[in-house]
mmCIF file of C-alpha atoms and ligand atoms in Angstrom:
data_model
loop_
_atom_site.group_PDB
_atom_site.id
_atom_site.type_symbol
_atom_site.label_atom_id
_atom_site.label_comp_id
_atom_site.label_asym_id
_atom_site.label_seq_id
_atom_site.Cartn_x
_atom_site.Cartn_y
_atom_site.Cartn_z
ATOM 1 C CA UNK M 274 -29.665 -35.375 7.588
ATOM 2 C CA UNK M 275 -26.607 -33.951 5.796
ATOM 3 C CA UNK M 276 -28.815 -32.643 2.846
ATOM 4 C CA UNK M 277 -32.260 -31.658 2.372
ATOM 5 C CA UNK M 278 -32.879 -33.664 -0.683
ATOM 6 C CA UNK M 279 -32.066 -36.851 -1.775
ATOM 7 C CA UNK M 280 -30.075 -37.053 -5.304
ATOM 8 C CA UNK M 281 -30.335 -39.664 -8.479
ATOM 9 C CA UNK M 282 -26.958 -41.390 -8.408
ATOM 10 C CA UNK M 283 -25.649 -43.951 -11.384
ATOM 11 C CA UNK M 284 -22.955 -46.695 -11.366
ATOM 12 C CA UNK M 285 -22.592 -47.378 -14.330
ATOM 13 C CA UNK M 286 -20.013 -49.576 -16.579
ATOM 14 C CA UNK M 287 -18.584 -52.627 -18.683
ATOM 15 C CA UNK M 288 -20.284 -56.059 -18.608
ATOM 16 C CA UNK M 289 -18.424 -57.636 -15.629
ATOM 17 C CA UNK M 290 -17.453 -54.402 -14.097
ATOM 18 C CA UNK M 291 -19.078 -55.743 -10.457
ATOM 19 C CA UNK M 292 -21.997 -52.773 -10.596
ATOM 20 C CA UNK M 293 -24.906 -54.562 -9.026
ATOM 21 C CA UNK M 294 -22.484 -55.248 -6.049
ATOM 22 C CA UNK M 295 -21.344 -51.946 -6.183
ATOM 23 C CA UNK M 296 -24.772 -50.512 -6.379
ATOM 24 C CA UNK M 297 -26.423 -52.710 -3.701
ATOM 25 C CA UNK M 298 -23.300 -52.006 -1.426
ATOM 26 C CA UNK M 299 -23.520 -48.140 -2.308
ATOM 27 C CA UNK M 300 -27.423 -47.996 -1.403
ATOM 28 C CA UNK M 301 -26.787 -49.913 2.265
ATOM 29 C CA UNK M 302 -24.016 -46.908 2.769
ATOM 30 C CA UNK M 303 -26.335 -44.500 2.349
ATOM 31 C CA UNK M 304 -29.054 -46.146 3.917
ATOM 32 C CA UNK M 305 -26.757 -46.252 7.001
ATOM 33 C CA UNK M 306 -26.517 -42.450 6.536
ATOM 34 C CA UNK M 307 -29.841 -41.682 7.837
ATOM 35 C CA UNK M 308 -31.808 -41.484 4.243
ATOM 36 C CA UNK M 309 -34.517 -43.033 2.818
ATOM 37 C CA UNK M 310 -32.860 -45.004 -0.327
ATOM 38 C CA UNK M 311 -33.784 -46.743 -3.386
ATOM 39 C CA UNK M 312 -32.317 -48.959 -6.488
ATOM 40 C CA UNK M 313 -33.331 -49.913 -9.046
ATOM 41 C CA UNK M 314 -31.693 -51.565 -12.627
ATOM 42 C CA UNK M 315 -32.094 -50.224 -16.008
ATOM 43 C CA UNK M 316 -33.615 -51.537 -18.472
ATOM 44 C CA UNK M 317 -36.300 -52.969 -15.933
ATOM 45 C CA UNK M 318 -37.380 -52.976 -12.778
ATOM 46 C CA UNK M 319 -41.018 -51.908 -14.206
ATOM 47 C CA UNK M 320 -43.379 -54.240 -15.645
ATOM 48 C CA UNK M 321 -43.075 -52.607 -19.678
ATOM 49 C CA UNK M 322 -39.403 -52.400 -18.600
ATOM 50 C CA UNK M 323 -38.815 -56.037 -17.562
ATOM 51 C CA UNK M 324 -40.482 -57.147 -20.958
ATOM 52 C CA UNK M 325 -38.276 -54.451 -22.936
ATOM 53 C CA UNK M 326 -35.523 -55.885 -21.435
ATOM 54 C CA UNK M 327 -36.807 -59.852 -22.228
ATOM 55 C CA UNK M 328 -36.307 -58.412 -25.994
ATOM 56 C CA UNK M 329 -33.457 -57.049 -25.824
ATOM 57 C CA UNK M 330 -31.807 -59.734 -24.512
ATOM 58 C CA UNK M 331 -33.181 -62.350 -25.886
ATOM 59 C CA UNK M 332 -30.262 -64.056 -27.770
ATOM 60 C CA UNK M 333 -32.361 -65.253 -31.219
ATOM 61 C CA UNK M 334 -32.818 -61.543 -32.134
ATOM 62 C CA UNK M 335 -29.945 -61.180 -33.757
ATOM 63 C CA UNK M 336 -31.997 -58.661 -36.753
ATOM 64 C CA UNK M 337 -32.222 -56.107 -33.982
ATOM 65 C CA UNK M 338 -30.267 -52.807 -35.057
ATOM 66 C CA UNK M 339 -28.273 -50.646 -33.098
ATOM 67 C CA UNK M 340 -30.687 -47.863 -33.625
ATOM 68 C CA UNK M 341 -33.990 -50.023 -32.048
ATOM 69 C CA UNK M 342 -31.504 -50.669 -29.596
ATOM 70 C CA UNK M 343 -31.210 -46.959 -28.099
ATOM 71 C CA UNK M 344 -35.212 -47.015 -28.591
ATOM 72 C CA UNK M 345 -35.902 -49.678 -26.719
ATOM 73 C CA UNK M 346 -33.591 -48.545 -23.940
ATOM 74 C CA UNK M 347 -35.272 -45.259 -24.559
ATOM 75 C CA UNK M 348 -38.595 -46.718 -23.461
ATOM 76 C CA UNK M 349 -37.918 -48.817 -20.844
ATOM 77 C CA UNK M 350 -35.893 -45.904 -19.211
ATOM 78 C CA UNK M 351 -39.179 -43.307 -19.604
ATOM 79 C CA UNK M 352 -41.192 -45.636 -18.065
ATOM 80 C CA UNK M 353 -38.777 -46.153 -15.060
ATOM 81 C CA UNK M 354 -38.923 -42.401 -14.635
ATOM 82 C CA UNK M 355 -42.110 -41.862 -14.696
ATOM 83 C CA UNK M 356 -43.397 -45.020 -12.263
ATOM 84 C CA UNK M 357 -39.906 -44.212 -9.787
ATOM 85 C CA UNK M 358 -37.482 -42.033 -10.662
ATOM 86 C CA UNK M 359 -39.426 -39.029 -10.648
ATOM 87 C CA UNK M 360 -41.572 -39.905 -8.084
ATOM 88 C CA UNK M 361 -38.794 -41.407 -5.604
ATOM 89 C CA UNK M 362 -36.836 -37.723 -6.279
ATOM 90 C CA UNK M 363 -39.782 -35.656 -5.727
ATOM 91 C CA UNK M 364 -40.288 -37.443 -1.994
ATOM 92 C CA UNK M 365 -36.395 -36.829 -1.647
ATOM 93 C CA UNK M 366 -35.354 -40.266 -1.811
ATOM 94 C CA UNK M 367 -32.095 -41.258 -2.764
ATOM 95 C CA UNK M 368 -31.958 -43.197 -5.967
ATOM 96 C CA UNK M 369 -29.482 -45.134 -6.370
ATOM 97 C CA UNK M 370 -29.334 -46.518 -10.052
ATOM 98 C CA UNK M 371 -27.251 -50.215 -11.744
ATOM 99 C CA UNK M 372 -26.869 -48.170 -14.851
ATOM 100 C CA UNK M 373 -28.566 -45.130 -17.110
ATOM 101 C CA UNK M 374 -28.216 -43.221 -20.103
ATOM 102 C CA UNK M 375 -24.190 -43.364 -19.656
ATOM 103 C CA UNK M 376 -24.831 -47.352 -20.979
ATOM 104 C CA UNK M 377 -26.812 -46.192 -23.930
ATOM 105 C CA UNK M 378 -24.083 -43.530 -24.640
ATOM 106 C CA UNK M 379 -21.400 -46.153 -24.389
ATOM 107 C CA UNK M 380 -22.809 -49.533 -26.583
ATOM 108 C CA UNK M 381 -24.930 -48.136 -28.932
ATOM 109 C CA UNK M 382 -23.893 -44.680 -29.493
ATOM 110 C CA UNK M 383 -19.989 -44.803 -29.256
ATOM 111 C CA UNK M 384 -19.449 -49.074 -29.661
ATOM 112 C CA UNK M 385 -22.893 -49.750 -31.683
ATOM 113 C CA UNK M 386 -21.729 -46.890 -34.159
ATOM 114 C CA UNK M 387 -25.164 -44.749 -33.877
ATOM 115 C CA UNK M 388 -22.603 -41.801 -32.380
ATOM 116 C CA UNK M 389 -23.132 -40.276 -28.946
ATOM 117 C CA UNK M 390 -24.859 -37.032 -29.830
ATOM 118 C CA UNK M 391 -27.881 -39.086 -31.639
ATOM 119 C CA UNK M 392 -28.137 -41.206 -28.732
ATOM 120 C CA UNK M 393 -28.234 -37.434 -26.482
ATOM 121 C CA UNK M 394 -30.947 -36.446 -29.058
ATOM 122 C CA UNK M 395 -33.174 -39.142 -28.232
ATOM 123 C CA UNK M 396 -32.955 -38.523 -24.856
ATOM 124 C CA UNK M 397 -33.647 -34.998 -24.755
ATOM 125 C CA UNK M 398 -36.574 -36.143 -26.669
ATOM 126 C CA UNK M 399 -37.721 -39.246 -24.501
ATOM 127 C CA UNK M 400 -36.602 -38.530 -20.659
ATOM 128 C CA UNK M 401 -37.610 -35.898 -18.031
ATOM 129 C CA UNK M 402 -34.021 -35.549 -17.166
ATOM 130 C CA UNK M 403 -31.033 -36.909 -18.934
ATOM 131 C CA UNK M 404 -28.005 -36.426 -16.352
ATOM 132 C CA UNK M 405 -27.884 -37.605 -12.811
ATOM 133 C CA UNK M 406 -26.503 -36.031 -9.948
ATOM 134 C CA UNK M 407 -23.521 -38.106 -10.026
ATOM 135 C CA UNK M 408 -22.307 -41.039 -12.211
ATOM 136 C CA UNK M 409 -19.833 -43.536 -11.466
ATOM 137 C CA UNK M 410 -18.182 -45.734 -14.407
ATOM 138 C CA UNK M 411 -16.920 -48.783 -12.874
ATOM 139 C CA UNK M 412 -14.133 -49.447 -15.029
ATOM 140 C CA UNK M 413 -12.586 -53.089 -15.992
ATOM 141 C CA UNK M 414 -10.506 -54.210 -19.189
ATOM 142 C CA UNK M 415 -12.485 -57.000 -21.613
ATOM 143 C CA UNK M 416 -10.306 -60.284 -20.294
ATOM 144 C CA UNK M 417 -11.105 -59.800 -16.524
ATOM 145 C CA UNK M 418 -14.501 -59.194 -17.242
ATOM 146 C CA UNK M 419 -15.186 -61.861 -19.484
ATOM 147 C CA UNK M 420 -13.178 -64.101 -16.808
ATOM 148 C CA UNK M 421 -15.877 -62.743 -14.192
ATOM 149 C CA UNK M 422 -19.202 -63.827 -16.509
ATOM 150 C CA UNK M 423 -18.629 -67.552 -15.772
ATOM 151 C CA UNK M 424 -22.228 -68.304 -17.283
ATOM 152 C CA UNK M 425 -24.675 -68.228 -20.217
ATOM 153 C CA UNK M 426 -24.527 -64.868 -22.447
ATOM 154 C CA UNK M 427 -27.109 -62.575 -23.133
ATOM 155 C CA UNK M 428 -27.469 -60.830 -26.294
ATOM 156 C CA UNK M 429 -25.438 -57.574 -25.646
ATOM 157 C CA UNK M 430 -22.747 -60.264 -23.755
ATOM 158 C CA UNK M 431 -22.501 -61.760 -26.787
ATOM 159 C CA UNK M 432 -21.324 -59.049 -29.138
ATOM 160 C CA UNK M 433 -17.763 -59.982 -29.240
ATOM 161 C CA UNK M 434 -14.295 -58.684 -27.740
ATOM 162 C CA UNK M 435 -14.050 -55.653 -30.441
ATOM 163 C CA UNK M 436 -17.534 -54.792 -29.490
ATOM 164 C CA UNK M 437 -16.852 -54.327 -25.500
ATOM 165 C CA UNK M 438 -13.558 -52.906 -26.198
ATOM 166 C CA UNK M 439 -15.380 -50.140 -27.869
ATOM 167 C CA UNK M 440 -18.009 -50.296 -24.782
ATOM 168 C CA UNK M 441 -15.189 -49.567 -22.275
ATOM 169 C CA UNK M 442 -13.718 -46.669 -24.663
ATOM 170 C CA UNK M 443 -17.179 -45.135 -24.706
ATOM 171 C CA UNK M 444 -17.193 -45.411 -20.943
ATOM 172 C CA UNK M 445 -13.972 -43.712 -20.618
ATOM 173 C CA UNK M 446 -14.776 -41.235 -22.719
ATOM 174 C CA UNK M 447 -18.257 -40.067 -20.948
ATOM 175 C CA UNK M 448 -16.665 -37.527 -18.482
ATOM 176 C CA UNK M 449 -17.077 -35.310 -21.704
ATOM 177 C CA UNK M 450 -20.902 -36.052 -21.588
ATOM 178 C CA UNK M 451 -21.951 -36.079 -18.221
ATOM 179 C CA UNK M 452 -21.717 -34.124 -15.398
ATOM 180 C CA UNK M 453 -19.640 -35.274 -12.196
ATOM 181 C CA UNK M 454 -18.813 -38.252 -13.611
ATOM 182 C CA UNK M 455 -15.927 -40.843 -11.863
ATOM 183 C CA UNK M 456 -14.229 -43.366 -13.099
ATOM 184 C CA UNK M 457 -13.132 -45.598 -10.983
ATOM 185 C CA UNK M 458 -10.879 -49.070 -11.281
ATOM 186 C CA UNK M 459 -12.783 -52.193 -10.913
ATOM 187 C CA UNK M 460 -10.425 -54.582 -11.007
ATOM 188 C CA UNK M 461 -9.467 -54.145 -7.271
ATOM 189 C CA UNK M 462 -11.567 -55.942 -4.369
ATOM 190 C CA UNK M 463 -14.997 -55.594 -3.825
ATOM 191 C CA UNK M 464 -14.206 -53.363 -0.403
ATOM 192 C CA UNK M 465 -11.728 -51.438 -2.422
ATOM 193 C CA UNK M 466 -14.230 -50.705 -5.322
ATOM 194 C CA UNK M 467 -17.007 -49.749 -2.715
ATOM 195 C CA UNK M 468 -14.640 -47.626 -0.557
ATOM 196 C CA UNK M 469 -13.576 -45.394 -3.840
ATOM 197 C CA UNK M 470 -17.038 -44.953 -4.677
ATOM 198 C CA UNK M 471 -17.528 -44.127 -1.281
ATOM 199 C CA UNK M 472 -15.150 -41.381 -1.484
ATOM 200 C CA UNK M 473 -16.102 -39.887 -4.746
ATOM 201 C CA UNK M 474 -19.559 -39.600 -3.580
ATOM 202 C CA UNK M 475 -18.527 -37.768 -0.153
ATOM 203 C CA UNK M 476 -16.302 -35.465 -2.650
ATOM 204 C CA UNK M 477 -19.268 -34.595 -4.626
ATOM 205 C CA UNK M 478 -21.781 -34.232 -2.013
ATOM 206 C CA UNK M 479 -19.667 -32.584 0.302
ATOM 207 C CA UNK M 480 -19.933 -34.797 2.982
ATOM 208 C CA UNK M 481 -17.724 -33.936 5.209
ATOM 209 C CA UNK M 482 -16.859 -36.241 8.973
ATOM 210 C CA UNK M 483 -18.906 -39.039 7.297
HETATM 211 P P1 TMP H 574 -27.338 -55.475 -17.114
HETATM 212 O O1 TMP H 574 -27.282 -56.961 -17.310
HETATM 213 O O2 TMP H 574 -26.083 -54.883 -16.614
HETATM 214 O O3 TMP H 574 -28.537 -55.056 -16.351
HETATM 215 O O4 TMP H 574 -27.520 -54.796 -18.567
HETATM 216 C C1 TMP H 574 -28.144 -55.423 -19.593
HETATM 217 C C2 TMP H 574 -27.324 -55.346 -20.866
HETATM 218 O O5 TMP H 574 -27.793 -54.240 -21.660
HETATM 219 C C3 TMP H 574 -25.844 -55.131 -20.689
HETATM 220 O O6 TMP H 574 -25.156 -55.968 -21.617
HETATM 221 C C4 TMP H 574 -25.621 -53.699 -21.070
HETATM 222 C C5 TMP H 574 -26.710 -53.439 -22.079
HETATM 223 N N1 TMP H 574 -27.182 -52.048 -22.153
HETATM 224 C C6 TMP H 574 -27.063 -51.357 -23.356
HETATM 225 O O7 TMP H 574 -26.527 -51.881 -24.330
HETATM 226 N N2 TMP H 574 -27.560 -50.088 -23.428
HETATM 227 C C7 TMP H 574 -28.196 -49.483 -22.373
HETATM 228 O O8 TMP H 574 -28.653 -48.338 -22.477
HETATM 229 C C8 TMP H 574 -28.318 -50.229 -21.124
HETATM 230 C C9 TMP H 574 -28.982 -49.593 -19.951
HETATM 231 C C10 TMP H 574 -27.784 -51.494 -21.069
#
């Protein structure tokens, strides 16, 4: 073991940005480090949070407002907390999260118009903790990613091009927010991707000979 406790890491990022690869990828790494890992997605992963997320997605609620919006994430992101996160952290698991507040920050507060420090507000209000140890944005322009989603869109998916141009400036613009926070380019290979968030990670953690 390199450190005594485990630490709450985030990849975070644009629709199509490759994070669940990234993530899964990231927690095997670890994993091969010696220590006891976890992942888990946001909004989800919980029952409450798997039925927050049904709503949220579900592409005939088209009244929902930005503000519910941050709510809802909100809520399904307390209740991840308190059944996991905390939990996992407290045995000194790694946690290894497909996205976080950073999201929230990014589409509703800084694309959805609600503004980034009422979206921080919330949070204060609604989580245990608000930062992780370490965030990665996983960053990718709007035409490769909507290239990549070859499929049926979900509701946030469906927003538009000026909408997830927005998302990706909000995502660029969260090393202002949030503590040790990377971006990194996502348009390169999968290896590629995971080797640079390999590296950051080492950086931060001061891994060294790993
Ligand atoms: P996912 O499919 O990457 O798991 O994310 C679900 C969708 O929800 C995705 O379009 C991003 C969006 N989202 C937000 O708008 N705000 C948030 O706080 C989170 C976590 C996700």
């Amino acid at each position: 073991m390199i450190n005594k406790t485990g630490q709450f890491i985030v990849l975070d990022g644009p629709d199509g940005c490759g994070k669940s690869t990234q993530t899964r990828l990231l927690a095997e790494w670890i994993t091969g480090q010696g220590w006891e890992v976890v992942s888990y997605r946001d909004p989800g992963t919980t029952a409450i949070g798997e039925k927050i997320r049904e709503i949220l997605l579900d592409p005939s609620h088209t009244a929902m407002t930005d503000t519910v919006e941050v709510l809802l994430y909100m809520a399904a992101r307390a209740q991840l907390w308190a059944e996991h996160i905390g939990p996992d952290l407290e045995h000194g698991r790694f946690v290894v999260m497909d996205r976080w507040l950073s999201s929230t920050c990014a589409y509703q507060g800084y694309a959805g118009g609600v503004g980034v420090q009422k979206v921080l507000a919330v949070a204060e209000a609604a989580l245990e903790r608000v930062w992780p140890d370490v965030t990665i944005i996983l960053d990718v322009d709007v035409e490769t990613a909507r290239q990549r989603m070859n499929r049926d869109l979900d509701r946030m998916e469906q927003k538009g091009a000026d909408y997830h141009t927005r998302v990706r400036e909000g995502f660029l613009a969260m090393q202002k927010h949030c503590p040790n926070a990377a971006v990194i380019d996502a348009r390169a290979s999968v290896e590629r991707v995971h080797q640079g968030v390999c590296e950051y990670l080492k950086a931060v953690l001061g891994w060294q000979n790993v």
